Amino acid sequence: TWVLGVELKWRDDGLGGLDNVGVIHGVRRNSTADKAGLLPGDELISWNGVPVTGRPTWEVIVQSCRVDDVVMLRVQRHVEELALELVVEGTTDARRPRRAPRT
């Protein structure tokens, strides 16, 4: 499912946690996520300081979002941790998303 312009896939952390790492699989062009600079392959770390520890946490975070909220999103991109500012927008952008390359 697409939320805030991203499609997430969940994977295990390799340390015993199941489906607790959110990996961005696709980003819709001109979406909230695209404007914030999110890219396929980015791993979610936190949302306004709240750790994203799995799908249930993510769903609670997303449900609490309001249009025009300004959010600090921390992601892991390769070996670097980034802080990105995201402004929540109301959008129904249906353009073709950028997807992560198949491996």
JSON list of C-alpha atoms in Angstrom, two decimals:
[
{"chain": "A", "resi": 1, "resn": "THR", "atom": "CA", "xyz": [0.00, 0.00, 0.00]},
{"chain": "A", "resi": 2, "resn": "TRP", "atom": "CA", "xyz": [1.05, 3.56, -0.67]},
{"chain": "A", "resi": 3, "resn": "VAL", "atom": "CA", "xyz": [1.23, 6.00, 2.24]},
{"chain": "A", "resi": 4, "resn": "LEU", "atom": "CA", "xyz": [2.64, 9.53, 2.01]},
{"chain": "A", "resi": 5, "resn": "GLY", "atom": "CA", "xyz": [3.92, 8.66, -1.45]},
{"chain": "A", "resi": 6, "resn": "VAL", "atom": "CA", "xyz": [5.94, 5.61, -0.44]},
{"chain": "A", "resi": 7, "resn": "GLU", "atom": "CA", "xyz": [5.45, 1.90, -0.75]},
{"chain": "A", "resi": 8, "resn": "LEU", "atom": "CA", "xyz": [7.05, 0.03, 2.14]},
{"chain": "A", "resi": 9, "resn": "LYS", "atom": "CA", "xyz": [8.22, -3.53, 2.35]},
{"chain": "A", "resi": 10, "resn": "TRP", "atom": "CA", "xyz": [8.93, -5.03, 5.76]},
{"chain": "A", "resi": 11, "resn": "ARG", "atom": "CA", "xyz": [11.85, -7.33, 6.47]},
{"chain": "A", "resi": 12, "resn": "ASP", "atom": "CA", "xyz": [13.41, -9.05, 9.46]},
{"chain": "A", "resi": 13, "resn": "ASP", "atom": "CA", "xyz": [16.34, -7.34, 11.16]},
{"chain": "A", "resi": 14, "resn": "GLY", "atom": "CA", "xyz": [18.38, -10.56, 11.27]},
{"chain": "A", "resi": 15, "resn": "LEU", "atom": "CA", "xyz": [18.53, -10.34, 15.06]},
{"chain": "A", "resi": 16, "resn": "GLY", "atom": "CA", "xyz": [15.31, -12.17, 15.79]},
{"chain": "A", "resi": 17, "resn": "GLY", "atom": "CA", "xyz": [12.87, -9.36, 14.99]},
{"chain": "A", "resi": 18, "resn": "LEU", "atom": "CA", "xyz": [10.22, -10.24, 12.41]},
{"chain": "A", "resi": 19, "resn": "ASP", "atom": "CA", "xyz": [9.02, -7.68, 9.88]},
{"chain": "A", "resi": 20, "resn": "ASN", "atom": "CA", "xyz": [10.44, -4.84, 11.95]},
{"chain": "A", "resi": 21, "resn": "VAL", "atom": "CA", "xyz": [12.51, -2.96, 9.37]},
{"chain": "A", "resi": 22, "resn": "GLY", "atom": "CA", "xyz": [10.57, -0.76, 6.96]},
{"chain": "A", "resi": 23, "resn": "VAL", "atom": "CA", "xyz": [12.36, -0.45, 3.62]},
{"chain": "A", "resi": 24, "resn": "ILE", "atom": "CA", "xyz": [11.11, 2.02, 1.05]},
{"chain": "A", "resi": 25, "resn": "HIS", "atom": "CA", "xyz": [10.34, 0.06, -2.09]},
{"chain": "A", "resi": 26, "resn": "GLY", "atom": "CA", "xyz": [8.88, 2.83, -4.26]},
{"chain": "A", "resi": 27, "resn": "VAL", "atom": "CA", "xyz": [8.46, 6.62, -4.20]},
{"chain": "A", "resi": 28, "resn": "ARG", "atom": "CA", "xyz": [5.74, 8.43, -6.15]},
{"chain": "A", "resi": 29, "resn": "ARG", "atom": "CA", "xyz": [6.97, 11.39, -8.17]},
{"chain": "A", "resi": 30, "resn": "ASN", "atom": "CA", "xyz": [6.10, 14.79, -6.68]},
{"chain": "A", "resi": 31, "resn": "SER", "atom": "CA", "xyz": [4.74, 13.14, -3.53]},
{"chain": "A", "resi": 32, "resn": "THR", "atom": "CA", "xyz": [5.40, 14.14, 0.06]},
{"chain": "A", "resi": 33, "resn": "ALA", "atom": "CA", "xyz": [8.13, 11.49, 0.23]},
{"chain": "A", "resi": 34, "resn": "ASP", "atom": "CA", "xyz": [9.71, 12.52, -3.08]},
{"chain": "A", "resi": 35, "resn": "LYS", "atom": "CA", "xyz": [9.87, 16.17, -2.00]},
{"chain": "A", "resi": 36, "resn": "ALA", "atom": "CA", "xyz": [11.53, 15.13, 1.27]},
{"chain": "A", "resi": 37, "resn": "GLY", "atom": "CA", "xyz": [14.23, 13.27, -0.66]},
{"chain": "A", "resi": 38, "resn": "LEU", "atom": "CA", "xyz": [13.32, 9.68, 0.23]},
{"chain": "A", "resi": 39, "resn": "LEU", "atom": "CA", "xyz": [14.64, 7.03, -2.13]},
{"chain": "A", "resi": 40, "resn": "PRO", "atom": "CA", "xyz": [13.95, 3.36, -2.75]},
{"chain": "A", "resi": 41, "resn": "GLY", "atom": "CA", "xyz": [16.14, 1.32, -0.41]},
{"chain": "A", "resi": 42, "resn": "ASP", "atom": "CA", "xyz": [16.01, 3.82, 2.47]},
{"chain": "A", "resi": 43, "resn": "GLU", "atom": "CA", "xyz": [15.27, 2.13, 5.81]},
{"chain": "A", "resi": 44, "resn": "LEU", "atom": "CA", "xyz": [13.00, 3.91, 8.29]},
{"chain": "A", "resi": 45, "resn": "ILE", "atom": "CA", "xyz": [14.56, 4.62, 11.68]},
{"chain": "A", "resi": 46, "resn": "SER", "atom": "CA", "xyz": [12.30, 7.17, 13.36]},
{"chain": "A", "resi": 47, "resn": "TRP", "atom": "CA", "xyz": [9.47, 9.64, 12.84]},
{"chain": "A", "resi": 48, "resn": "ASN", "atom": "CA", "xyz": [9.73, 12.79, 15.00]},
{"chain": "A", "resi": 49, "resn": "GLY", "atom": "CA", "xyz": [11.97, 10.84, 17.36]},
{"chain": "A", "resi": 50, "resn": "VAL", "atom": "CA", "xyz": [9.62, 7.85, 17.66]},
{"chain": "A", "resi": 51, "resn": "PRO", "atom": "CA", "xyz": [11.40, 4.65, 16.57]},
{"chain": "A", "resi": 52, "resn": "VAL", "atom": "CA", "xyz": [9.67, 2.86, 13.70]},
{"chain": "A", "resi": 53, "resn": "THR", "atom": "CA", "xyz": [9.90, -0.67, 15.09]},
{"chain": "A", "resi": 54, "resn": "GLY", "atom": "CA", "xyz": [7.49, -2.43, 12.76]},
{"chain": "A", "resi": 55, "resn": "ARG", "atom": "CA", "xyz": [4.29, -2.25, 10.77]},
{"chain": "A", "resi": 56, "resn": "PRO", "atom": "CA", "xyz": [1.98, -1.68, 13.80]},
{"chain": "A", "resi": 57, "resn": "THR", "atom": "CA", "xyz": [4.07, 1.31, 14.93]},
{"chain": "A", "resi": 58, "resn": "TRP", "atom": "CA", "xyz": [4.12, 2.70, 11.39]},
{"chain": "A", "resi": 59, "resn": "GLU", "atom": "CA", "xyz": [0.34, 2.40, 11.08]},
{"chain": "A", "resi": 60, "resn": "VAL", "atom": "CA", "xyz": [-0.21, 4.31, 14.35]},
{"chain": "A", "resi": 61, "resn": "ILE", "atom": "CA", "xyz": [2.21, 7.03, 13.21]},
{"chain": "A", "resi": 62, "resn": "VAL", "atom": "CA", "xyz": [0.55, 7.41, 9.81]},
{"chain": "A", "resi": 63, "resn": "GLN", "atom": "CA", "xyz": [-2.95, 7.53, 11.30]},
{"chain": "A", "resi": 64, "resn": "SER", "atom": "CA", "xyz": [-1.88, 10.41, 13.54]},
{"chain": "A", "resi": 65, "resn": "CYS", "atom": "CA", "xyz": [-0.63, 12.51, 10.59]},
{"chain": "A", "resi": 66, "resn": "ARG", "atom": "CA", "xyz": [-2.43, 15.65, 9.57]},
{"chain": "A", "resi": 67, "resn": "VAL", "atom": "CA", "xyz": [-2.04, 17.72, 6.41]},
{"chain": "A", "resi": 68, "resn": "ASP", "atom": "CA", "xyz": [0.68, 20.37, 6.83]},
{"chain": "A", "resi": 69, "resn": "ASP", "atom": "CA", "xyz": [2.39, 18.53, 9.70]},
{"chain": "A", "resi": 70, "resn": "VAL", "atom": "CA", "xyz": [6.16, 19.03, 9.51]},
{"chain": "A", "resi": 71, "resn": "VAL", "atom": "CA", "xyz": [7.99, 15.85, 10.44]},
{"chain": "A", "resi": 72, "resn": "MET", "atom": "CA", "xyz": [11.63, 14.93, 11.01]},
{"chain": "A", "resi": 73, "resn": "LEU", "atom": "CA", "xyz": [12.20, 11.51, 9.48]},
{"chain": "A", "resi": 74, "resn": "ARG", "atom": "CA", "xyz": [15.43, 9.60, 10.11]},
{"chain": "A", "resi": 75, "resn": "VAL", "atom": "CA", "xyz": [16.44, 6.97, 7.57]},
{"chain": "A", "resi": 76, "resn": "GLN", "atom": "CA", "xyz": [19.38, 4.70, 6.94]},
{"chain": "A", "resi": 77, "resn": "ARG", "atom": "CA", "xyz": [20.71, 5.07, 3.39]},
{"chain": "A", "resi": 78, "resn": "HIS", "atom": "CA", "xyz": [23.51, 2.62, 2.70]},
{"chain": "A", "resi": 79, "resn": "VAL", "atom": "CA", "xyz": [25.97, 3.27, 5.56]},
{"chain": "A", "resi": 80, "resn": "GLU", "atom": "CA", "xyz": [24.74, 6.79, 6.33]},
{"chain": "A", "resi": 81, "resn": "GLU", "atom": "CA", "xyz": [21.95, 7.91, 8.67]},
{"chain": "A", "resi": 82, "resn": "LEU", "atom": "CA", "xyz": [20.04, 10.93, 7.33]},
{"chain": "A", "resi": 83, "resn": "ALA", "atom": "CA", "xyz": [17.54, 13.36, 8.85]},
{"chain": "A", "resi": 84, "resn": "LEU", "atom": "CA", "xyz": [14.96, 14.51, 6.32]},
{"chain": "A", "resi": 85, "resn": "GLU", "atom": "CA", "xyz": [12.19, 17.05, 6.82]},
{"chain": "A", "resi": 86, "resn": "LEU", "atom": "CA", "xyz": [8.85, 15.92, 5.45]},
{"chain": "A", "resi": 87, "resn": "VAL", "atom": "CA", "xyz": [5.74, 18.09, 5.09]},
{"chain": "A", "resi": 88, "resn": "VAL", "atom": "CA", "xyz": [2.58, 16.00, 5.07]},
{"chain": "A", "resi": 89, "resn": "GLU", "atom": "CA", "xyz": [0.46, 16.83, 2.05]},
{"chain": "A", "resi": 90, "resn": "GLY", "atom": "CA", "xyz": [-2.96, 15.66, 0.96]},
{"chain": "A", "resi": 91, "resn": "THR", "atom": "CA", "xyz": [-2.41, 14.16, -2.48]},
{"chain": "A", "resi": 92, "resn": "THR", "atom": "CA", "xyz": [-3.88, 11.61, -4.83]},
{"chain": "A", "resi": 93, "resn": "ASP", "atom": "CA", "xyz": [-0.91, 11.60, -7.20]},
{"chain": "A", "resi": 94, "resn": "ALA", "atom": "CA", "xyz": [-1.25, 8.44, -9.28]},
{"chain": "A", "resi": 95, "resn": "ARG", "atom": "CA", "xyz": [1.85, 8.80, -11.43]},
{"chain": "A", "resi": 96, "resn": "ARG", "atom": "CA", "xyz": [4.16, 5.86, -11.93]},
{"chain": "A", "resi": 97, "resn": "PRO", "atom": "CA", "xyz": [6.44, 5.38, -8.89]},
{"chain": "A", "resi": 98, "resn": "ARG", "atom": "CA", "xyz": [10.20, 4.86, -8.90]},
{"chain": "A", "resi": 99, "resn": "ARG", "atom": "CA", "xyz": [10.92, 1.35, -7.70]},
{"chain": "A", "resi": 100, "resn": "ALA", "atom": "CA", "xyz": [14.03, -0.18, -6.28]},
{"chain": "A", "resi": 101, "resn": "PRO", "atom": "CA", "xyz": [16.00, -2.18, -8.84]},
{"chain": "A", "resi": 102, "resn": "ARG", "atom": "CA", "xyz": [15.51, -5.93, -8.69]},
{"chain": "A", "resi": 103, "resn": "THR", "atom": "CA", "xyz": [18.35, -7.87, -7.19]}
]
